mmCIF file of C-alpha atoms and ligand atoms in Angstrom:
data_model
loop_
_atom_site.group_PDB
_atom_site.id
_atom_site.type_symbol
_atom_site.label_atom_id
_atom_site.label_comp_id
_atom_site.label_asym_id
_atom_site.label_seq_id
_atom_site.Cartn_x
_atom_site.Cartn_y
_atom_site.Cartn_z
ATOM 1 C CA MET A 1 83.388 63.301 -33.536
ATOM 2 C CA SER A 2 82.849 66.408 -31.505
ATOM 3 C CA ARG A 3 83.077 67.453 -27.615
ATOM 4 C CA SER A 4 79.610 66.219 -26.513
ATOM 5 C CA GLU A 5 79.559 62.757 -28.836
ATOM 6 C CA ASP A 6 82.774 61.595 -27.213
ATOM 7 C CA MET A 7 80.948 62.736 -23.698
ATOM 8 C CA ILE A 8 77.887 60.526 -24.872
ATOM 9 C CA ILE A 9 79.655 57.790 -26.266
ATOM 10 C CA GLN A 10 81.562 57.356 -23.452
ATOM 11 C CA TYR A 11 78.798 56.752 -21.414
ATOM 12 C CA LEU A 12 76.384 54.436 -24.027
ATOM 13 C CA ASN A 13 79.564 52.836 -24.116
ATOM 14 C CA GLU A 14 79.905 52.468 -20.174
ATOM 15 C CA ALA A 15 76.247 51.205 -20.173
ATOM 16 C CA HIS A 16 76.864 48.370 -23.199
ATOM 17 C CA ALA A 17 79.987 46.797 -20.900
ATOM 18 C CA THR A 18 77.648 46.695 -17.974
ATOM 19 C CA GLU A 19 74.924 44.780 -19.928
ATOM 20 C CA LEU A 20 77.478 42.619 -21.247
ATOM 21 C CA ALA A 21 78.932 41.600 -18.091
ATOM 22 C CA LEU A 22 75.433 40.737 -16.711
ATOM 23 C CA VAL A 23 74.536 38.238 -19.343
ATOM 24 C CA SER A 24 77.497 36.367 -18.127
ATOM 25 C CA THR A 25 76.621 36.950 -14.542
ATOM 26 C CA LEU A 26 72.892 36.100 -14.950
ATOM 27 C CA ARG A 27 73.862 33.014 -16.935
ATOM 28 C CA ALA A 28 75.502 32.058 -14.116
ATOM 29 C CA HIS A 29 73.273 32.437 -11.697
ATOM 30 C CA ILE A 30 70.663 30.445 -14.115
ATOM 31 C CA ALA A 31 73.206 27.737 -14.323
ATOM 32 C CA MET A 32 72.416 27.419 -10.347
ATOM 33 C CA THR A 33 68.903 28.221 -9.759
ATOM 34 C CA PRO A 34 65.777 26.137 -9.718
ATOM 35 C CA GLU A 35 62.655 26.736 -11.404
ATOM 36 C CA GLY A 36 60.062 29.055 -10.162
ATOM 37 C CA SER A 37 59.365 32.174 -10.549
ATOM 38 C CA TYR A 38 62.642 33.825 -8.864
ATOM 39 C CA ARG A 39 64.038 31.634 -12.094
ATOM 40 C CA SER A 40 61.715 32.874 -14.122
ATOM 41 C CA LEU A 41 62.467 36.591 -13.340
ATOM 42 C CA LEU A 42 66.112 35.791 -13.779
ATOM 43 C CA ASP A 43 65.183 33.996 -17.756
ATOM 44 C CA ASP A 44 63.181 37.274 -18.349
ATOM 45 C CA HIS A 45 65.630 39.755 -17.454
ATOM 46 C CA LEU A 46 68.534 38.130 -19.920
ATOM 47 C CA ASP A 47 66.625 38.466 -22.488
ATOM 48 C CA VAL A 48 65.738 42.087 -21.515
ATOM 49 C CA THR A 49 69.611 42.319 -20.813
ATOM 50 C CA ARG A 50 70.250 41.255 -24.441
ATOM 51 C CA ARG A 51 68.188 43.645 -25.741
ATOM 52 C CA GLN A 52 69.740 46.238 -23.959
ATOM 53 C CA ALA A 53 73.196 45.385 -25.329
ATOM 54 C CA ASP A 54 71.824 45.237 -28.785
ATOM 55 C CA ARG A 55 70.392 48.269 -28.530
ATOM 56 C CA LEU A 56 73.001 49.625 -27.923
ATOM 57 C CA GLU A 57 75.071 48.447 -30.198
ATOM 58 C CA ARG A 58 73.166 49.720 -32.580
ATOM 59 C CA ARG A 59 73.258 53.633 -30.784
ATOM 60 C CA LEU A 60 76.710 53.518 -30.856
ATOM 61 C CA ALA A 61 77.073 52.357 -34.187
ATOM 62 C CA GLU A 62 74.580 55.213 -35.552
ATOM 63 C CA LEU A 63 77.218 57.541 -33.539
ATOM 64 C CA GLY A 64 79.699 55.987 -35.972
ATOM 65 C CA VAL A 65 81.974 54.030 -33.384
ATOM 66 C CA GLY A 66 82.729 50.330 -34.916
ATOM 67 C CA LYS A 67 81.850 46.792 -32.706
ATOM 68 C CA SER A 68 85.729 46.915 -32.260
ATOM 69 C CA LEU A 69 85.810 50.028 -30.689
ATOM 70 C CA VAL A 70 82.571 49.541 -28.625
ATOM 71 C CA GLN A 71 83.981 46.178 -27.144
ATOM 72 C CA THR A 72 86.974 47.490 -25.905
ATOM 73 C CA GLY A 73 85.036 49.182 -22.606
ATOM 74 C CA VAL A 74 84.342 45.359 -21.432
ATOM 75 C CA GLY A 75 87.730 44.956 -19.590
ATOM 76 C CA ALA A 76 87.779 48.536 -18.481
ATOM 77 C CA PHE A 77 84.733 47.984 -16.661
ATOM 78 C CA GLN A 78 84.914 44.691 -15.607
ATOM 79 C CA SER A 79 86.792 45.690 -12.175
ATOM 80 C CA LEU A 80 83.689 47.821 -11.169
ATOM 81 C CA LEU A 81 81.608 45.147 -11.418
ATOM 82 C CA GLY A 82 83.541 42.611 -10.432
ATOM 83 C CA GLN A 83 83.682 44.779 -7.141
ATOM 84 C CA VAL A 84 79.865 44.386 -7.716
ATOM 85 C CA LEU A 85 79.326 40.734 -8.585
ATOM 86 C CA ALA A 86 80.783 38.075 -7.158
ATOM 87 C CA LEU A 87 81.517 36.038 -10.597
ATOM 88 C CA GLY A 88 84.173 34.172 -9.310
ATOM 89 C CA LYS A 89 83.893 29.850 -8.779
ATOM 90 C CA GLY A 90 80.405 30.007 -7.914
ATOM 91 C CA PRO A 91 78.382 27.638 -9.374
ATOM 92 C CA ILE A 92 80.373 24.121 -9.004
ATOM 93 C CA ASP A 93 81.113 25.317 -5.468
ATOM 94 C CA LEU A 94 77.993 25.225 -4.598
ATOM 95 C CA LEU A 95 76.298 22.429 -5.689
ATOM 96 C CA ARG A 96 79.322 20.387 -4.002
ATOM 97 C CA GLY A 97 78.311 21.884 -1.502
ATOM 98 C CA GLY A 98 75.129 22.605 0.654
ATOM 99 C CA GLY A 99 73.878 25.589 1.140
ATOM 100 C CA GLY A 100 72.088 26.588 -2.086
ATOM 101 C CA GLU A 101 69.206 28.211 -0.190
ATOM 102 C CA GLU A 102 71.734 30.919 0.939
ATOM 103 C CA LYS A 103 73.359 31.329 -1.945
ATOM 104 C CA LEU A 104 70.661 31.786 -3.998
ATOM 105 C CA LEU A 105 69.464 34.893 -1.469
ATOM 106 C CA LYS A 106 73.155 36.290 -1.811
ATOM 107 C CA ASN A 107 72.665 36.207 -5.450
ATOM 108 C CA ALA A 108 68.984 38.036 -5.440
ATOM 109 C CA LYS A 109 71.279 40.944 -3.125
ATOM 110 C CA ASP A 110 74.184 40.826 -5.644
ATOM 111 C CA GLU A 111 71.463 41.642 -8.582
ATOM 112 C CA CYS A 112 70.120 44.134 -6.623
ATOM 113 C CA ALA A 113 73.317 45.772 -6.438
ATOM 114 C CA THR A 114 73.875 45.545 -10.271
ATOM 115 C CA GLU A 115 70.180 47.411 -10.755
ATOM 116 C CA ALA A 116 70.720 49.994 -8.737
ATOM 117 C CA LEU A 117 74.170 50.779 -10.403
ATOM 118 C CA GLU A 118 72.992 50.215 -14.045
ATOM 119 C CA ILE A 119 69.684 52.706 -12.698
ATOM 120 C CA ALA A 120 72.345 55.122 -11.704
ATOM 121 C CA THR A 121 74.288 54.482 -15.243
ATOM 122 C CA TYR A 122 70.638 55.823 -16.892
ATOM 123 C CA ASP A 123 70.326 58.311 -14.587
ATOM 124 C CA ALA A 124 73.368 59.760 -15.882
ATOM 125 C CA LEU A 125 73.602 59.111 -19.401
ATOM 126 C CA GLU A 126 70.129 60.050 -19.674
ATOM 127 C CA GLN A 127 70.777 63.680 -18.352
ATOM 128 C CA VAL A 128 74.158 63.822 -20.239
ATOM 129 C CA ALA A 129 72.469 62.982 -23.468
ATOM 130 C CA LEU A 130 69.256 65.729 -22.915
ATOM 131 C CA GLU A 131 71.821 68.291 -21.885
ATOM 132 C CA LEU A 132 73.715 67.744 -24.869
ATOM 133 C CA ALA A 133 70.534 67.573 -26.545
ATOM 134 C CA ASP A 134 70.586 63.943 -27.439
ATOM 135 C CA GLU A 135 67.038 63.062 -27.683
ATOM 136 C CA VAL A 136 67.652 59.497 -28.815
ATOM 137 C CA THR A 137 70.147 58.400 -26.180
ATOM 138 C CA ALA A 138 68.013 59.978 -23.843
ATOM 139 C CA GLU A 139 64.787 58.314 -24.694
ATOM 140 C CA LEU A 140 66.971 55.237 -25.042
ATOM 141 C CA ALA A 141 68.387 55.976 -21.394
ATOM 142 C CA ALA A 142 64.589 56.088 -19.951
ATOM 143 C CA ASP A 143 63.529 52.936 -21.394
ATOM 144 C CA HIS A 144 66.601 51.253 -20.027
ATOM 145 C CA ARG A 145 66.081 52.777 -16.729
ATOM 146 C CA ALA A 146 62.260 51.382 -16.216
ATOM 147 C CA GLU A 147 63.354 47.750 -17.008
ATOM 148 C CA GLU A 148 65.893 47.912 -14.829
ATOM 149 C CA GLU A 149 63.738 49.422 -12.159
ATOM 150 C CA GLU A 150 61.041 46.519 -12.905
ATOM 151 C CA MET A 151 63.836 43.814 -12.205
ATOM 152 C CA LEU A 152 65.027 45.936 -8.885
ATOM 153 C CA ALA A 153 61.361 45.483 -7.549
ATOM 154 C CA GLY A 154 60.885 41.582 -8.925
ATOM 155 C CA LEU A 155 64.148 41.019 -7.333
ATOM 156 C CA ARG A 156 63.094 42.722 -4.274
ATOM 157 C CA GLU A 157 59.738 40.799 -4.130
ATOM 158 C CA GLU A 158 62.076 37.499 -4.089
ATOM 159 C CA ILE A 159 64.135 38.414 -1.257
ATOM 160 C CA PRO A 160 61.676 37.508 1.301
ATOM 161 C CA HIS A 161 60.964 34.144 -0.079
ATOM 162 C CA LEU A 162 64.218 33.538 -0.583
ATOM 163 C CA ALA A 163 64.975 34.625 2.997
ATOM 164 C CA ARG A 164 62.464 32.105 4.450
ATOM 165 C CA ASP A 165 63.976 29.050 2.632
ATOM 166 C CA ALA A 166 67.344 30.014 3.977
ATOM 167 C CA VAL A 167 66.111 30.266 7.593
ATOM 168 C CA GLY A 168 64.159 26.998 7.080
ATOM 169 C CA ALA A 169 67.490 24.882 4.858
ATOM 170 C CA GLU A 170 70.129 26.357 7.871
ATOM 171 C CA VAL A 171 68.046 26.388 11.463
ATOM 172 C CA TYR A 172 65.703 23.770 10.238
ATOM 173 C CA GLY A 173 67.186 21.279 7.986
ATOM 174 C CA ARG A 174 64.501 22.048 5.523
ATOM 175 C CA LYS A 175 66.131 21.762 2.461
ATOM 176 C CA ALA A 176 63.987 23.720 -0.662
ATOM 177 C CA TYR A 177 67.348 23.836 -2.752
ATOM 178 C CA ALA A 178 66.943 20.079 -5.044
ATOM 179 C CA THR A 179 70.367 20.402 -7.390
ATOM 180 C CA SER A 180 68.053 17.848 -9.404
ATOM 181 C CA GLU A 181 66.064 21.343 -10.259
ATOM 182 C CA VAL A 182 68.916 23.441 -10.880
ATOM 183 C CA GLY A 183 68.916 25.172 -14.144
ATOM 184 C CA ALA A 184 71.720 24.022 -15.899
ATOM 185 C CA VAL A 185 70.337 20.209 -14.538
ATOM 186 C CA HIS A 186 66.803 20.932 -16.388
ATOM 187 C CA ALA A 187 69.381 22.488 -19.411
ATOM 188 C CA ALA A 188 70.746 19.216 -19.483
ATOM 189 C CA GLU A 189 67.559 16.888 -19.542
ATOM 190 C CA GLU A 190 66.035 18.724 -21.772
ATOM 191 C CA ALA A 191 68.837 18.384 -23.993
ATOM 192 C CA ALA A 192 68.362 15.007 -23.875
ATOM 193 C CA GLU A 193 65.091 15.141 -24.621
ATOM 194 C CA ALA A 194 65.856 16.749 -27.820
ATOM 195 C CA ALA A 195 68.445 14.798 -28.916
ATOM 196 C CA SER A 196 66.331 11.760 -28.523
ATOM 197 C CA ARG A 197 63.839 13.626 -30.335
ATOM 198 C CA ALA A 198 66.580 14.357 -33.067
ATOM 199 C CA ALA A 199 67.652 10.564 -32.840
ATOM 200 C CA SER A 200 64.516 9.450 -34.226
ATOM 201 C CA SER A 201 63.996 11.207 -36.937
ATOM 202 C CA LEU A 202 67.447 10.753 -37.408
ATOM 203 C CA ALA A 203 69.639 7.973 -39.905
ATOM 204 C CA GLY A 204 73.108 6.046 -39.136
ATOM 205 C CA GLY A 205 75.977 7.601 -37.480
ATOM 206 C CA ALA A 206 74.049 10.544 -36.226
ATOM 207 C CA ALA A 207 71.674 9.214 -34.625
ATOM 208 C CA GLN A 208 73.739 6.775 -32.823
ATOM 209 C CA GLN A 209 75.788 10.079 -31.908
ATOM 210 C CA ALA A 210 72.546 12.124 -30.498
ATOM 211 C CA GLU A 211 71.051 8.816 -28.956
ATOM 212 C CA GLY A 212 74.459 8.628 -27.062
ATOM 213 C CA ALA A 213 74.966 12.273 -26.073
ATOM 214 C CA ALA A 214 71.519 11.528 -25.001
ATOM 215 C CA ARG A 215 72.026 8.861 -22.411
ATOM 216 C CA LYS A 216 74.721 10.442 -21.094
ATOM 217 C CA VAL A 217 73.109 13.530 -19.991
ATOM 218 C CA THR A 218 69.794 11.952 -19.168
ATOM 219 C CA SER A 219 71.954 9.512 -16.172
ATOM 220 C CA THR A 220 74.078 12.781 -15.418
ATOM 221 C CA ALA A 221 71.642 15.051 -14.771
ATOM 222 C CA LYS A 222 69.681 11.987 -12.405
ATOM 223 C CA GLU A 223 72.081 11.302 -10.749
ATOM 224 C CA ALA A 224 73.654 14.992 -10.379
ATOM 225 C CA ARG A 225 76.721 13.585 -10.315
ATOM 226 C CA ARG A 226 78.233 16.754 -11.753
ATOM 227 C CA VAL A 227 76.257 19.710 -13.228
ATOM 228 C CA PRO A 228 76.263 19.750 -17.283
ATOM 229 C CA GLY A 229 76.805 22.613 -19.107
ATOM 230 C CA VAL A 230 78.330 24.253 -15.411
ATOM 231 C CA GLU A 231 82.017 24.349 -17.160
ATOM 232 C CA ALA A 232 79.964 26.556 -20.374
ATOM 233 C CA VAL A 233 78.702 28.709 -18.219
ATOM 234 C CA GLU A 234 82.031 29.053 -15.904
ATOM 235 C CA GLY A 235 84.459 29.619 -18.890
ATOM 236 C CA GLU A 236 81.902 31.862 -20.925
ATOM 237 C CA ALA A 237 81.648 34.104 -18.063
ATOM 238 C CA ARG A 238 85.465 34.141 -17.482
ATOM 239 C CA GLY A 239 85.713 34.483 -21.155
ATOM 240 C CA THR A 240 83.907 37.504 -21.785
ATOM 241 C CA VAL A 241 86.155 39.595 -19.420
ATOM 242 C CA ALA A 242 88.655 37.807 -20.440
ATOM 243 C CA SER A 243 92.255 39.498 -22.055
ATOM 244 C CA GLU A 244 94.615 37.852 -24.011
ATOM 245 C CA ASP A 245 96.900 37.240 -20.958
ATOM 246 C CA ASP A 246 94.289 35.190 -19.279
ATOM 247 C CA LEU A 247 93.516 32.795 -22.199
ATOM 248 C CA PRO A 248 95.030 29.664 -21.773
ATOM 249 C CA LEU A 249 96.635 29.666 -25.324
ATOM 250 C CA ALA A 250 100.058 31.835 -25.052
ATOM 251 C CA ASP A 251 99.976 35.575 -27.793
ATOM 252 C CA TYR A 252 96.718 33.929 -28.814
ATOM 253 C CA ASP A 253 96.095 37.725 -30.563
ATOM 254 C CA SER A 254 99.442 36.844 -32.990
ATOM 255 C CA LEU A 255 98.577 33.072 -33.857
ATOM 256 C CA LYS A 256 96.858 32.381 -37.063
ATOM 257 C CA ALA A 257 93.301 30.354 -37.190
ATOM 258 C CA GLY A 258 95.234 27.386 -38.157
ATOM 259 C CA GLU A 259 97.721 27.202 -35.267
ATOM 260 C CA ILE A 260 94.704 28.035 -32.824
ATOM 261 C CA VAL A 261 92.480 25.243 -34.347
ATOM 262 C CA GLU A 262 95.358 22.850 -33.812
ATOM 263 C CA ARG A 263 96.143 23.377 -30.131
ATOM 264 C CA LEU A 264 92.109 23.616 -29.031
ATOM 265 C CA PRO A 265 92.040 19.874 -28.184
ATOM 266 C CA ARG A 266 94.254 20.206 -25.503
ATOM 267 C CA LEU A 267 91.953 22.489 -23.700
ATOM 268 C CA SER A 268 89.786 21.724 -20.961
ATOM 269 C CA GLN A 269 86.013 22.728 -21.312
ATOM 270 C CA VAL A 270 86.145 25.955 -18.921
ATOM 271 C CA GLU A 271 89.382 26.850 -21.534
ATOM 272 C CA LEU A 272 87.459 26.345 -24.454
ATOM 273 C CA ALA A 273 83.971 28.205 -23.386
ATOM 274 C CA GLN A 274 86.248 30.691 -22.833
ATOM 275 C CA VAL A 275 88.289 31.081 -25.931
ATOM 276 C CA ASP A 276 85.083 30.938 -27.607
ATOM 277 C CA ALA A 277 83.934 34.068 -25.630
ATOM 278 C CA TYR A 278 87.121 35.907 -25.923
ATOM 279 C CA GLU A 279 87.330 34.891 -30.076
ATOM 280 C CA ARG A 280 83.619 35.689 -30.396
ATOM 281 C CA ARG A 281 84.500 39.332 -29.140
ATOM 282 C CA HIS A 282 87.277 39.672 -31.212
ATOM 283 C CA GLY A 283 88.498 37.745 -34.856
ATOM 284 C CA ASN A 284 84.865 36.087 -35.013
ATOM 285 C CA ARG A 285 86.859 33.761 -37.038
ATOM 286 C CA LYS A 286 84.170 30.911 -38.136
ATOM 287 C CA THR A 287 87.124 28.116 -38.655
ATOM 288 C CA ILE A 288 87.780 28.262 -34.647
ATOM 289 C CA LEU A 289 84.393 28.624 -33.513
ATOM 290 C CA SER A 290 83.361 25.986 -35.343
ATOM 291 C CA LYS A 291 86.105 23.520 -34.344
ATOM 292 C CA ILE A 292 85.069 24.286 -30.862
ATOM 293 C CA ASP A 293 82.190 23.747 -31.022
ATOM 294 C CA SER A 294 82.706 19.900 -32.108
ATOM 295 C CA LEU A 295 84.976 19.645 -28.767
ATOM 296 C CA GLN A 296 82.313 20.989 -26.452
ATOM 297 C CA GLY A 297 80.367 18.696 -24.793
ATOM 298 C CA ASP A 298 80.699 16.757 -21.187
ATOM 299 C CA ALA A 299 83.706 15.588 -19.617
ATOM 300 C CA PRO A 300 83.261 12.028 -19.286
ATOM 301 C CA TRP A 301 83.037 12.672 -14.677
ATOM 302 C CA ALA A 302 83.429 16.199 -13.273
ATOM 303 C CA GLY A 303 87.769 17.035 -13.466
ATOM 304 C CA TYR A 304 88.645 15.173 -15.870
ATOM 305 C CA ASP A 305 90.252 17.640 -17.809
ATOM 306 C CA GLU A 306 91.945 18.508 -14.904
ATOM 307 C CA GLN A 307 93.154 14.626 -14.415
ATOM 308 C CA ASN A 308 96.397 13.339 -15.939
ATOM 309 C CA ALA A 309 96.982 10.024 -17.518
ATOM 310 C CA GLU A 310 97.471 8.320 -14.439
ATOM 311 C CA GLU A 311 94.352 8.810 -12.133
ATOM 312 C CA ILE A 312 92.284 8.480 -15.536
ATOM 313 C CA GLU A 313 93.346 5.398 -16.472
ATOM 314 C CA SER A 314 93.607 4.082 -12.610
ATOM 315 C CA ARG A 315 89.527 5.200 -12.585
ATOM 316 C CA VAL A 316 88.882 3.754 -15.935
ATOM 317 C CA ARG A 317 89.896 0.546 -15.170
ATOM 318 C CA ASP A 318 86.852 0.243 -12.500
ATOM 319 C CA ALA A 319 84.608 1.579 -15.376
ATOM 320 C CA ASP A 320 81.255 0.376 -16.864
ATOM 321 C CA ASP A 321 81.120 -0.385 -20.453
ATOM 322 C CA ASP A 322 78.964 2.513 -21.115
ATOM 323 C CA GLU A 323 81.480 4.819 -18.906
ATOM 324 C CA ALA A 324 84.505 3.447 -20.365
ATOM 325 C CA ARG A 325 83.002 4.165 -23.900
ATOM 326 C CA GLU A 326 82.685 7.536 -23.208
ATOM 327 C CA VAL A 327 85.977 7.830 -21.977
ATOM 328 C CA ARG A 328 87.389 6.490 -25.297
ATOM 329 C CA GLU A 329 85.184 8.823 -27.492
ATOM 330 C CA TYR A 330 86.206 11.776 -25.367
ATOM 331 C CA GLU A 331 90.106 11.128 -25.146
ATOM 332 C CA ARG A 332 89.558 10.487 -28.684
ATOM 333 C CA ARG A 333 88.757 14.112 -30.017
ATOM 334 C CA HIS A 334 90.397 15.472 -27.647
ATOM 335 C CA LYS A 335 93.927 15.010 -25.488
ATOM 336 C CA ALA A 336 93.873 11.603 -27.973
ATOM 337 C CA ARG A 337 96.555 9.932 -24.658
ATOM 338 C CA LYS A 338 97.959 6.732 -26.024
ATOM 339 C CA GLY A 339 97.746 4.872 -22.450
ATOM 340 C CA VAL A 340 94.338 6.791 -21.762
ATOM 341 C CA LEU A 341 93.084 5.218 -25.184
ATOM 342 C CA GLU A 342 94.537 1.416 -24.158
ATOM 343 C CA ALA A 343 92.834 1.162 -20.573
ATOM 344 C CA ALA A 344 89.597 2.492 -22.348
ATOM 345 C CA GLU A 345 89.700 0.160 -24.578
ATOM 346 C CA ARG A 346 90.903 -2.698 -22.409
ATOM 347 C CA ALA A 347 87.977 -1.894 -20.057
ATOM 348 C CA VAL A 348 84.898 -1.949 -22.843
ATOM 349 C CA THR A 349 86.186 -5.277 -23.625
ATOM 350 C CA THR A 350 86.196 -6.563 -20.249
ATOM 351 C CA SER A 351 83.392 -5.149 -19.050
HETATM 352 FE FE1 FE2 B 1 70.241 45.557 -18.077
#
């Protein structure tokens, strides 16, 4: 590879890492954003960002950079992006506390900062490419920059509305932010509807399973006691920028697929999503991904995965029939602790 290609690749890699990190951030933000013009803007830009990441990857491939090399950029770049974006534990904290209006406003400001960083990234990439007579890359950079400029303008149009809502909530006690309309909850309701539809066209056990899932998700979404999907979004966001040391399974890279599959049921939903995102970026092994898929789904209640057997047993003793069944099913598929299973079984038969 020539010196000039090296340099173009370096700048392409940086742009690619930014887009990938932004996919995670946008998903986390969408999960906490109620429907409306601001949500649509985020939804649309998530699609744009994914396309941009693909196009960058294809350009890198044309320049002879393989997939595994492309992705090494992510870890190195996350710290810079981390300074701009507050990824942290956003959605869960938010939905447990108040102040959703202000959180949305803060998200929008962070997104503006990210877009400005992207615009500058593409300014630099375009000029580097032009200097080195790579017109294909220069055109790509200009196209992407135009899309980021459009997003930045869209965000700036939303900010006055979001600020008005924040004042309304903080000063005048007018709540504009309804937890029930939040993206994650809404997605859960859509999933429930889809599951219901699927259930009516399926037969036997599969139908029952789908109906059970639909019931569970619907009641949850209505009550907004917990927020389905947030754990997965959070885990995925963490996994996208994780290195091997951050993973919940020690020495992950040296474990065989079978060894990983065997250990997966012990992991929480956040950890499963984290491993899933990591595995997709690295080995991308089918056996592992499909096992994770079979284990993913909401725990019987928020915080279940983090509770010990004693805490779960004490709650399940007073649980209604539905909840006790949920505990039994979930526990069977995951940690399968004897005491928990017995307590759930007793609660099912006595309620
Ligand atoms: Fe972008």
